[in-house]
């Protein structure tokens, strides 16, 4: 009996990080996107993605009969930072939406997926063009989704994951899972913090305490991410810092540097 109890406890602890993130992001809801430094950081990332679209491998999408539509997955999408179009109301800068024809979002928090869909509607998109579901590629059972294994959620030309890798238990497995959802020649784009050791930014040790244990690490080195991309079989490695640091609240380290990483799924042809 005691043994059984112990085993059960193990299962509980294995789940915690994803569960904690899910609960945390369900709870913070839309409010998190109105915090000034988060608004500023989001705009910064959107502009950087948009400006680096060509480097990332995008050609401006032209829908004609000869080429199939370009499909994008915004993973851990939140309210859709990586895939946003320009919203006239808020005049927030656009990110990668102009380069793709259809976008799907996925987030472990159903609250975030709802936010995403609400925003897509405000931007004037139909659900065919842009919509999100709640789902978790690392622990599919923790956020059961009837759609996660449908063709609609695989074979993407581009998958972007912004500011979420530092919340994930195992970044190597995460990158592997994302890569499996790319089509041949598809590109995986990741945006996250550069580790302070590599960026020379102040150590954000308080961020760890403040984050209710939803953060697994404070940034990545280029080698961390490059190794993961290579293990996942991606090629054409690219890594660059964003053009300027992000201003963060002093209590979580002040300024921090972000990176954009890219890699491509080889074509067998």
GROMACS .gro file of N, CA and C in nm, residues 29-173:
model
  435
   29UNK      N    1  -0.464   3.526  -1.745
   29UNK     CA    2  -0.555   3.569  -1.851
   29UNK      C    3  -0.505   3.686  -1.931
   30UNK      N    4  -0.598   3.768  -1.976
   30UNK     CA    5  -0.566   3.877  -2.068
   30UNK      C    6  -0.486   3.987  -2.000
   31UNK      N    7  -0.498   3.996  -1.867
   31UNK     CA    8  -0.434   4.107  -1.796
   31UNK      C    9  -0.284   4.113  -1.820
   32UNK      N   10  -0.223   3.995  -1.834
   32UNK     CA   11  -0.078   3.992  -1.849
   32UNK      C   12  -0.035   4.072  -1.972
   33UNK      N   13  -0.120   4.078  -2.074
   33UNK     CA   14  -0.081   4.145  -2.198
   33UNK      C   15  -0.101   4.296  -2.194
   34UNK      N   16  -0.145   4.346  -2.080
   34UNK     CA   17  -0.159   4.491  -2.067
   34UNK      C   18  -0.047   4.550  -1.981
   35UNK      N   19   0.035   4.464  -1.921
   35UNK     CA   20   0.147   4.512  -1.839
   35UNK      C   21   0.246   4.584  -1.930
   36UNK      N   22   0.279   4.710  -1.900
   36UNK     CA   23   0.358   4.790  -1.995
   36UNK      C   24   0.486   4.724  -2.044
   37UNK      N   25   0.566   4.664  -1.955
   37UNK     CA   26   0.691   4.607  -2.005
   37UNK      C   27   0.667   4.486  -2.094
   38UNK      N   28   0.556   4.415  -2.069
   38UNK     CA   29   0.524   4.300  -2.155
   38UNK      C   30   0.475   4.348  -2.291
   39UNK      N   31   0.398   4.456  -2.291
   39UNK     CA   32   0.354   4.516  -2.418
   39UNK      C   33   0.477   4.557  -2.499
   40UNK      N   34   0.570   4.622  -2.432
   40UNK     CA   35   0.690   4.671  -2.499
   40UNK      C   36   0.774   4.555  -2.553
   41UNK      N   37   0.789   4.451  -2.470
   41UNK     CA   38   0.866   4.334  -2.513
   41UNK      C   39   0.798   4.266  -2.631
   42UNK      N   40   0.667   4.254  -2.625
   42UNK     CA   41   0.592   4.190  -2.734
   42UNK      C   42   0.609   4.266  -2.864
   43UNK      N   43   0.602   4.399  -2.856
   43UNK     CA   44   0.619   4.481  -2.976
   43UNK      C   45   0.760   4.465  -3.032
   44UNK      N   46   0.857   4.462  -2.941
   44UNK     CA   47   0.998   4.444  -2.978
   44UNK      C   48   1.015   4.312  -3.057
   45UNK      N   49   0.956   4.205  -3.004
   45UNK     CA   50   0.970   4.074  -3.068
   45UNK      C   51   0.898   4.072  -3.203
   46UNK      N   52   0.779   4.131  -3.207
   46UNK     CA   53   0.703   4.133  -3.333
   46UNK      C   54   0.782   4.203  -3.442
   47UNK      N   55   0.840   4.317  -3.409
   47UNK     CA   56   0.918   4.393  -3.506
   47UNK      C   57   1.041   4.314  -3.552
   48UNK      N   58   1.110   4.251  -3.456
   48UNK     CA   59   1.229   4.174  -3.489
   48UNK      C   60   1.195   4.057  -3.581
   49UNK      N   61   1.086   3.988  -3.552
   49UNK     CA   62   1.046   3.875  -3.637
   49UNK      C   63   1.013   3.924  -3.777
   50UNK      N   64   0.938   4.033  -3.782
   50UNK     CA   65   0.897   4.088  -3.911
   50UNK      C   66   1.019   4.132  -3.992
   51UNK      N   67   1.111   4.202  -3.925
   51UNK     CA   68   1.230   4.252  -3.995
   51UNK      C   69   1.324   4.140  -4.038
   52UNK      N   70   1.319   4.027  -3.970
   52UNK     CA   71   1.410   3.916  -4.001
   52UNK      C   72   1.342   3.807  -4.083
   53UNK      N   73   1.225   3.837  -4.136
   53UNK     CA   74   1.148   3.733  -4.205
   53UNK      C   75   1.228   3.668  -4.318
   54UNK      N   76   1.302   3.749  -4.391
   54UNK     CA   77   1.377   3.693  -4.503
   54UNK      C   78   1.489   3.600  -4.453
   55UNK      N   79   1.558   3.645  -4.348
   55UNK     CA   80   1.662   3.563  -4.286
   55UNK      C   81   1.603   3.432  -4.235
   56UNK      N   82   1.481   3.439  -4.184
   56UNK     CA   83   1.416   3.319  -4.132
   56UNK      C   84   1.373   3.225  -4.245
   57UNK      N   85   1.370   3.277  -4.367
   57UNK     CA   86   1.337   3.190  -4.481
   57UNK      C   87   1.202   3.217  -4.542
   58UNK      N   88   1.139   3.329  -4.505
   58UNK     CA   89   1.008   3.359  -4.562
   58UNK      C   90   1.021   3.434  -4.693
   59UNK      N   91   0.935   3.395  -4.784
   59UNK     CA   92   0.913   3.483  -4.898
   59UNK      C   93   0.772   3.535  -4.875
   60UNK      N   94   0.747   3.657  -4.914
   60UNK     CA   95   0.613   3.710  -4.890
   60UNK      C   96   0.513   3.622  -4.963
   61UNK      N   97   0.415   3.576  -4.890
   61UNK     CA   98   0.324   3.477  -4.944
   61UNK      C   99   0.240   3.533  -5.058
   62UNK      N  100   0.234   3.459  -5.166
   62UNK     CA  101   0.144   3.499  -5.275
   62UNK      C  102   0.056   3.380  -5.302
   63UNK      N  103  -0.071   3.396  -5.275
   63UNK     CA  104  -0.160   3.283  -5.300
   63UNK      C  105  -0.199   3.286  -5.447
   64UNK      N  106  -0.148   3.191  -5.523
   64UNK     CA  107  -0.201   3.176  -5.658
   64UNK      C  108  -0.216   3.026  -5.678
   65UNK      N  109  -0.268   2.984  -5.789
   65UNK     CA  110  -0.299   2.843  -5.809
   65UNK      C  111  -0.172   2.758  -5.805
   66UNK      N  112  -0.059   2.818  -5.841
   66UNK     CA  113   0.061   2.737  -5.858
   66UNK      C  114   0.125   2.698  -5.725
   67UNK      N  115   0.107   2.778  -5.621
   67UNK     CA  116   0.175   2.743  -5.496
   67UNK      C  117   0.073   2.713  -5.389
   68UNK      N  118   0.104   2.612  -5.307
   68UNK     CA  119   0.008   2.579  -5.201
   68UNK      C  120   0.021   2.683  -5.090
   69UNK      N  121  -0.086   2.699  -5.014
   69UNK     CA  122  -0.083   2.799  -4.905
   69UNK      C  123   0.026   2.766  -4.803
   70UNK      N  124   0.084   2.871  -4.744
   70UNK     CA  125   0.187   2.856  -4.641
   70UNK      C  126   0.119   2.849  -4.505
   71UNK      N  127   0.157   2.747  -4.426
   71UNK     CA  128   0.089   2.725  -4.299
   71UNK      C  129   0.185   2.742  -4.183
   72UNK      N  130   0.135   2.808  -4.078
   72UNK     CA  131   0.219   2.837  -3.962
   72UNK      C  132   0.153   2.785  -3.834
   73UNK      N  133   0.237   2.734  -3.742
   73UNK     CA  134   0.190   2.700  -3.608
   73UNK      C  135   0.257   2.794  -3.509
   74UNK      N  136   0.176   2.861  -3.429
   74UNK     CA  137   0.225   2.947  -3.321
   74UNK      C  138   0.208   2.864  -3.194
   75UNK      N  139   0.320   2.805  -3.145
   75UNK     CA  140   0.310   2.713  -3.032
   75UNK      C  141   0.334   2.786  -2.901
   76UNK      N  142   0.256   2.748  -2.797
   76UNK     CA  143   0.256   2.823  -2.671
   76UNK      C  144   0.219   2.966  -2.708
   77UNK      N  145   0.109   2.976  -2.782
   77UNK     CA  146   0.079   3.099  -2.857
   77UNK      C  147   0.040   3.218  -2.770
   78UNK      N  148  -0.004   3.193  -2.646
   78UNK     CA  149  -0.052   3.307  -2.567
   78UNK      C  150  -0.159   3.379  -2.647
   79UNK      N  151  -0.147   3.512  -2.656
   79UNK     CA  152  -0.249   3.581  -2.735
   79UNK      C  153  -0.200   3.607  -2.878
   80UNK      N  154  -0.093   3.539  -2.918
   80UNK     CA  155  -0.057   3.540  -3.058
   80UNK      C  156   0.052   3.634  -3.100
   81UNK      N  157   0.154   3.645  -3.015
   81UNK     CA  158   0.263   3.737  -3.043
   81UNK      C  159   0.332   3.709  -3.176
   82UNK      N  160   0.372   3.584  -3.199
   82UNK     CA  161   0.452   3.553  -3.317
   82UNK      C  162   0.373   3.565  -3.445
   83UNK      N  163   0.243   3.545  -3.433
   83UNK     CA  164   0.164   3.535  -3.556
   83UNK      C  165   0.069   3.652  -3.574
   84UNK      N  166   0.098   3.762  -3.506
   84UNK     CA  167  -0.003   3.866  -3.515
   84UNK      C  168   0.009   3.949  -3.642
   85UNK      N  169  -0.106   3.997  -3.681
   85UNK     CA  170  -0.114   4.092  -3.790
   85UNK      C  171  -0.123   4.229  -3.724
   86UNK      N  172  -0.114   4.333  -3.802
   86UNK     CA  173  -0.125   4.465  -3.741
   86UNK      C  174  -0.269   4.487  -3.697
   87UNK      N  175  -0.286   4.528  -3.574
   87UNK     CA  176  -0.421   4.555  -3.524
   87UNK      C  177  -0.440   4.706  -3.530
   88UNK      N  178  -0.524   4.753  -3.620
   88UNK     CA  179  -0.537   4.898  -3.636
   88UNK      C  180  -0.572   4.970  -3.506
   89UNK      N  181  -0.657   4.907  -3.426
   89UNK     CA  182  -0.702   4.969  -3.302
   89UNK      C  183  -0.584   5.006  -3.212
   90UNK      N  184  -0.498   4.906  -3.184
   90UNK     CA  185  -0.388   4.929  -3.091
   90UNK      C  186  -0.263   4.973  -3.165
   91UNK      N  187  -0.266   4.956  -3.297
   91UNK     CA  188  -0.150   4.988  -3.379
   91UNK      C  189  -0.024   4.913  -3.336
   92UNK      N  190  -0.043   4.792  -3.283
   92UNK     CA  191   0.075   4.714  -3.244
   92UNK      C  192   0.142   4.661  -3.371
   93UNK      N  193   0.275   4.653  -3.371
   93UNK     CA  194   0.343   4.610  -3.493
   93UNK      C  195   0.313   4.465  -3.528
   94UNK      N  196   0.315   4.436  -3.655
   94UNK     CA  197   0.284   4.301  -3.698
   94UNK      C  198   0.410   4.214  -3.692
   95UNK      N  199   0.388   4.082  -3.683
   95UNK     CA  200   0.501   3.989  -3.676
   95UNK      C  201   0.506   3.907  -3.805
   96UNK      N  202   0.473   3.778  -3.797
   96UNK     CA  203   0.490   3.692  -3.914
   96UNK      C  204   0.364   3.669  -3.997
   97UNK      N  205   0.250   3.718  -3.948
   97UNK     CA  206   0.124   3.694  -4.019
   97UNK      C  207   0.129   3.733  -4.168
   98UNK      N  208   0.194   3.846  -4.205
   98UNK     CA  209   0.190   3.886  -4.346
   98UNK      C  210   0.257   3.786  -4.440
   99UNK      N  211   0.335   3.694  -4.386
   99UNK     CA  212   0.412   3.604  -4.472
   99UNK      C  213   0.348   3.467  -4.489
  100UNK      N  214   0.237   3.445  -4.420
  100UNK     CA  215   0.174   3.313  -4.427
  100UNK      C  216   0.026   3.326  -4.460
  101UNK      N  217  -0.031   3.214  -4.504
  101UNK     CA  218  -0.171   3.216  -4.547
  101UNK      C  219  -0.266   3.168  -4.437
  102UNK      N  220  -0.222   3.068  -4.361
  102UNK     CA  221  -0.310   3.023  -4.253
  102UNK      C  222  -0.227   2.994  -4.129
  103UNK      N  223  -0.286   3.020  -4.014
  103UNK     CA  224  -0.215   3.011  -3.887
  103UNK      C  225  -0.297   2.931  -3.788
  104UNK      N  226  -0.228   2.840  -3.719
  104UNK     CA  227  -0.290   2.769  -3.607
  104UNK      C  228  -0.210   2.800  -3.482
  105UNK      N  229  -0.280   2.816  -3.373
  105UNK     CA  230  -0.215   2.837  -3.244
  105UNK      C  231  -0.240   2.717  -3.155
  106UNK      N  232  -0.148   2.695  -3.061
  106UNK     CA  233  -0.168   2.589  -2.961
  106UNK      C  234  -0.108   2.637  -2.830
  107UNK      N  235  -0.181   2.616  -2.721
  107UNK     CA  236  -0.131   2.659  -2.590
  107UNK      C  237  -0.182   2.561  -2.486
  108UNK      N  238  -0.102   2.534  -2.382
  108UNK     CA  239  -0.150   2.442  -2.279
  108UNK      C  240  -0.262   2.504  -2.197
  109UNK      N  241  -0.274   2.635  -2.205
  109UNK     CA  242  -0.379   2.704  -2.131
  109UNK      C  243  -0.498   2.731  -2.222
  110UNK      N  244  -0.614   2.677  -2.184
  110UNK     CA  245  -0.732   2.701  -2.267
  110UNK      C  246  -0.771   2.848  -2.261
  111UNK      N  247  -0.740   2.913  -2.147
  111UNK     CA  248  -0.766   3.057  -2.136
  111UNK      C  249  -0.689   3.135  -2.240
  112UNK      N  250  -0.563   3.094  -2.264
  112UNK     CA  251  -0.480   3.161  -2.364
  112UNK      C  252  -0.531   3.135  -2.505
  113UNK      N  253  -0.573   3.012  -2.531
  113UNK     CA  254  -0.627   2.980  -2.664
  113UNK      C  255  -0.750   3.065  -2.692
  114UNK      N  256  -0.832   3.086  -2.589
  114UNK     CA  257  -0.950   3.172  -2.605
  114UNK      C  258  -0.909   3.316  -2.636
  115UNK      N  259  -0.808   3.365  -2.565
  115UNK     CA  260  -0.755   3.500  -2.591
  115UNK      C  261  -0.712   3.513  -2.735
  116UNK      N  262  -0.643   3.410  -2.780
  116UNK     CA  263  -0.587   3.408  -2.916
  116UNK      C  264  -0.701   3.421  -3.017
  117UNK      N  265  -0.805   3.341  -2.996
  117UNK     CA  266  -0.916   3.339  -3.091
  117UNK      C  267  -0.993   3.470  -3.090
  118UNK      N  268  -1.002   3.529  -2.971
  118UNK     CA  269  -1.071   3.656  -2.960
  118UNK      C  270  -0.994   3.762  -3.040
  119UNK      N  271  -0.862   3.760  -3.025
  119UNK     CA  272  -0.778   3.856  -3.094
  119UNK      C  273  -0.782   3.836  -3.246
  120UNK      N  274  -0.781   3.710  -3.286
  120UNK     CA  275  -0.785   3.679  -3.430
  120UNK      C  276  -0.913   3.735  -3.491
  121UNK      N  277  -1.021   3.724  -3.415
  121UNK     CA  278  -1.150   3.778  -3.460
  121UNK      C  279  -1.143   3.930  -3.473
  122UNK      N  280  -1.082   3.994  -3.371
  122UNK     CA  281  -1.067   4.140  -3.374
  122UNK      C  282  -0.985   4.184  -3.494
  123UNK      N  283  -0.888   4.101  -3.535
  123UNK     CA  284  -0.806   4.134  -3.651
  123UNK      C  285  -0.881   4.110  -3.781
  124UNK      N  286  -0.999   4.052  -3.771
  124UNK     CA  287  -1.079   4.028  -3.890
  124UNK      C  288  -1.049   3.897  -3.961
  125UNK      N  289  -0.989   3.801  -3.889
  125UNK     CA  290  -0.959   3.671  -3.951
  125UNK      C  291  -1.076   3.575  -3.933
  126UNK      N  292  -1.096   3.490  -4.033
  126UNK     CA  293  -1.191   3.380  -4.015
  126UNK      C  294  -1.117   3.268  -3.942
  127UNK      N  295  -1.192   3.177  -3.875
  127UNK     CA  296  -1.126   3.065  -3.807
  127UNK      C  297  -1.043   2.979  -3.903
  128UNK      N  298  -1.083   2.973  -4.031
  128UNK     CA  299  -1.002   2.898  -4.129
  128UNK      C  300  -0.865   2.961  -4.140
  129UNK      N  301  -0.861   3.093  -4.139
  129UNK     CA  302  -0.734   3.164  -4.154
  129UNK      C  303  -0.650   3.154  -4.027
  130UNK      N  304  -0.716   3.163  -3.912
  130UNK     CA  305  -0.641   3.177  -3.789
  130UNK      C  306  -0.724   3.133  -3.669
  131UNK      N  307  -0.678   3.029  -3.601
  131UNK     CA  308  -0.745   2.990  -3.476
  131UNK      C  309  -0.652   2.906  -3.392
  132UNK      N  310  -0.682   2.899  -3.262
  132UNK     CA  311  -0.598   2.824  -3.168
  132UNK      C  312  -0.679   2.719  -3.094
  133UNK      N  313  -0.608   2.616  -3.050
  133UNK     CA  314  -0.669   2.515  -2.963
  133UNK      C  315  -0.582   2.500  -2.838
  134UNK      N  316  -0.643   2.443  -2.733
  134UNK     CA  317  -0.564   2.407  -2.615
  134UNK      C  318  -0.502   2.271  -2.643
  135UNK      N  319  -0.371   2.260  -2.623
  135UNK     CA  320  -0.305   2.133  -2.646
  135UNK      C  321  -0.162   2.140  -2.595
  136UNK      N  322  -0.102   2.025  -2.570
  136UNK     CA  323   0.031   2.019  -2.512
  136UNK      C  324   0.109   1.908  -2.582
  137UNK      N  325   0.211   1.943  -2.660
  137UNK     CA  326   0.287   1.843  -2.734
  137UNK      C  327   0.377   1.760  -2.642
  138UNK      N  328   0.417   1.816  -2.529
  138UNK     CA  329   0.505   1.741  -2.437
  138UNK      C  330   0.425   1.639  -2.356
  139UNK      N  331   0.308   1.679  -2.309
  139UNK     CA  332   0.225   1.590  -2.228
  139UNK      C  333   0.084   1.592  -2.283
  140UNK      N  334   0.061   1.525  -2.396
  140UNK     CA  335  -0.070   1.533  -2.460
  140UNK      C  336  -0.184   1.494  -2.367
  141UNK      N  337  -0.156   1.402  -2.275
  141UNK     CA  338  -0.264   1.356  -2.186
  141UNK      C  339  -0.304   1.461  -2.083
  142UNK      N  340  -0.210   1.552  -2.053
  142UNK     CA  341  -0.239   1.653  -1.950
  142UNK      C  342  -0.339   1.756  -2.003
  143UNK      N  343  -0.336   1.779  -2.134
  143UNK     CA  344  -0.432   1.872  -2.197
  143UNK      C  345  -0.490   1.800  -2.317
  144UNK      N  346  -0.584   1.709  -2.291
  144UNK     CA  347  -0.633   1.627  -2.402
  144UNK      C  348  -0.696   1.715  -2.509
  145UNK      N  349  -0.660   1.689  -2.633
  145UNK     CA  350  -0.715   1.767  -2.742
  145UNK      C  351  -0.754   1.672  -2.855
  146UNK      N  352  -0.881   1.676  -2.896
  146UNK     CA  353  -0.923   1.587  -3.004
  146UNK      C  354  -0.856   1.621  -3.137
  147UNK      N  355  -0.802   1.743  -3.147
  147UNK     CA  356  -0.751   1.786  -3.278
  147UNK      C  357  -0.600   1.774  -3.293
  148UNK      N  358  -0.531   1.749  -3.183
  148UNK     CA  359  -0.386   1.764  -3.185
  148UNK      C  360  -0.319   1.674  -3.290
  149UNK      N  361  -0.377   1.556  -3.317
  149UNK     CA  362  -0.314   1.468  -3.415
  149UNK      C  363  -0.381   1.468  -3.552
  150UNK      N  364  -0.461   1.569  -3.579
  150UNK     CA  365  -0.522   1.579  -3.711
  150UNK      C  366  -0.424   1.646  -3.808
  151UNK      N  367  -0.440   1.623  -3.938
  151UNK     CA  368  -0.351   1.685  -4.037
  151UNK      C  369  -0.344   1.836  -4.023
  152UNK      N  370  -0.451   1.896  -3.973
  152UNK     CA  371  -0.455   2.041  -3.958
  152UNK      C  372  -0.345   2.090  -3.863
  153UNK      N  373  -0.300   2.003  -3.773
  153UNK     CA  374  -0.198   2.044  -3.675
  153UNK      C  375  -0.063   1.975  -3.698
  154UNK      N  376  -0.036   1.943  -3.825
  154UNK     CA  377   0.100   1.898  -3.859
  154UNK      C  378   0.134   1.941  -4.000
  155UNK      N  379   0.259   1.917  -4.040
  155UNK     CA  380   0.302   1.953  -4.174
  155UNK      C  381   0.311   2.103  -4.196
  156UNK      N  382   0.359   2.174  -4.094
  156UNK     CA  383   0.367   2.321  -4.104
  156UNK      C  384   0.491   2.369  -4.179
  157UNK      N  385   0.477   2.480  -4.250
  157UNK     CA  386   0.591   2.543  -4.318
  157UNK      C  387   0.677   2.619  -4.218
  158UNK      N  388   0.613   2.668  -4.114
  158UNK     CA  389   0.688   2.737  -4.010
  158UNK      C  390   0.621   2.712  -3.876
  159UNK      N  391   0.703   2.690  -3.775
  159UNK     CA  392   0.654   2.680  -3.638
  159UNK      C  393   0.733   2.780  -3.557
  160UNK      N  394   0.664   2.863  -3.482
  160UNK     CA  395   0.732   2.962  -3.398
  160UNK      C  396   0.692   2.938  -3.253
  161UNK      N  397   0.792   2.951  -3.165
  161UNK     CA  398   0.766   2.941  -3.022
  161UNK      C  399   0.838   3.058  -2.956
  162UNK      N  400   0.760   3.153  -2.906
  162UNK     CA  401   0.817   3.276  -2.851
  162UNK      C  402   0.805   3.280  -2.700
  163UNK      N  403   0.914   3.302  -2.634
  163UNK     CA  404   0.915   3.328  -2.490
  163UNK      C  405   0.845   3.218  -2.411
  164UNK      N  406   0.863   3.093  -2.454
  164UNK     CA  407   0.798   2.984  -2.381
  164UNK      C  408   0.894   2.871  -2.349
  165UNK      N  409   1.008   2.867  -2.419
  165UNK     CA  410   1.099   2.754  -2.398
  165UNK      C  411   1.151   2.752  -2.253
  166UNK      N  412   1.165   2.870  -2.192
  166UNK     CA  413   1.216   2.873  -2.054
  166UNK      C  414   1.112   2.825  -1.953
  167UNK      N  415   0.990   2.797  -2.001
  167UNK     CA  416   0.888   2.740  -1.911
  167UNK      C  417   0.882   2.588  -1.921
  168UNK      N  418   0.959   2.529  -2.014
  168UNK     CA  419   0.943   2.388  -2.047
  168UNK      C  420   1.043   2.302  -1.968
  169UNK      N  421   0.994   2.186  -1.920
  169UNK     CA  422   1.082   2.097  -1.843
  169UNK      C  423   1.202   2.052  -1.925
  170UNK      N  424   1.177   2.004  -2.047
  170UNK     CA  425   1.285   1.945  -2.125
  170UNK      C  426   1.289   2.010  -2.263
  171UNK      N  427   1.378   2.106  -2.279
  171UNK     CA  428   1.379   2.182  -2.405
  171UNK      C  429   1.421   2.095  -2.524
  172UNK      N  430   1.504   1.992  -2.498
  172UNK     CA  431   1.548   1.905  -2.607
  172UNK      C  432   1.429   1.829  -2.666
  173UNK      N  433   1.348   1.772  -2.578
  173UNK     CA  434   1.231   1.696  -2.623
  173UNK      C  435   1.129   1.790  -2.689
   0.00000   0.00000   0.00000
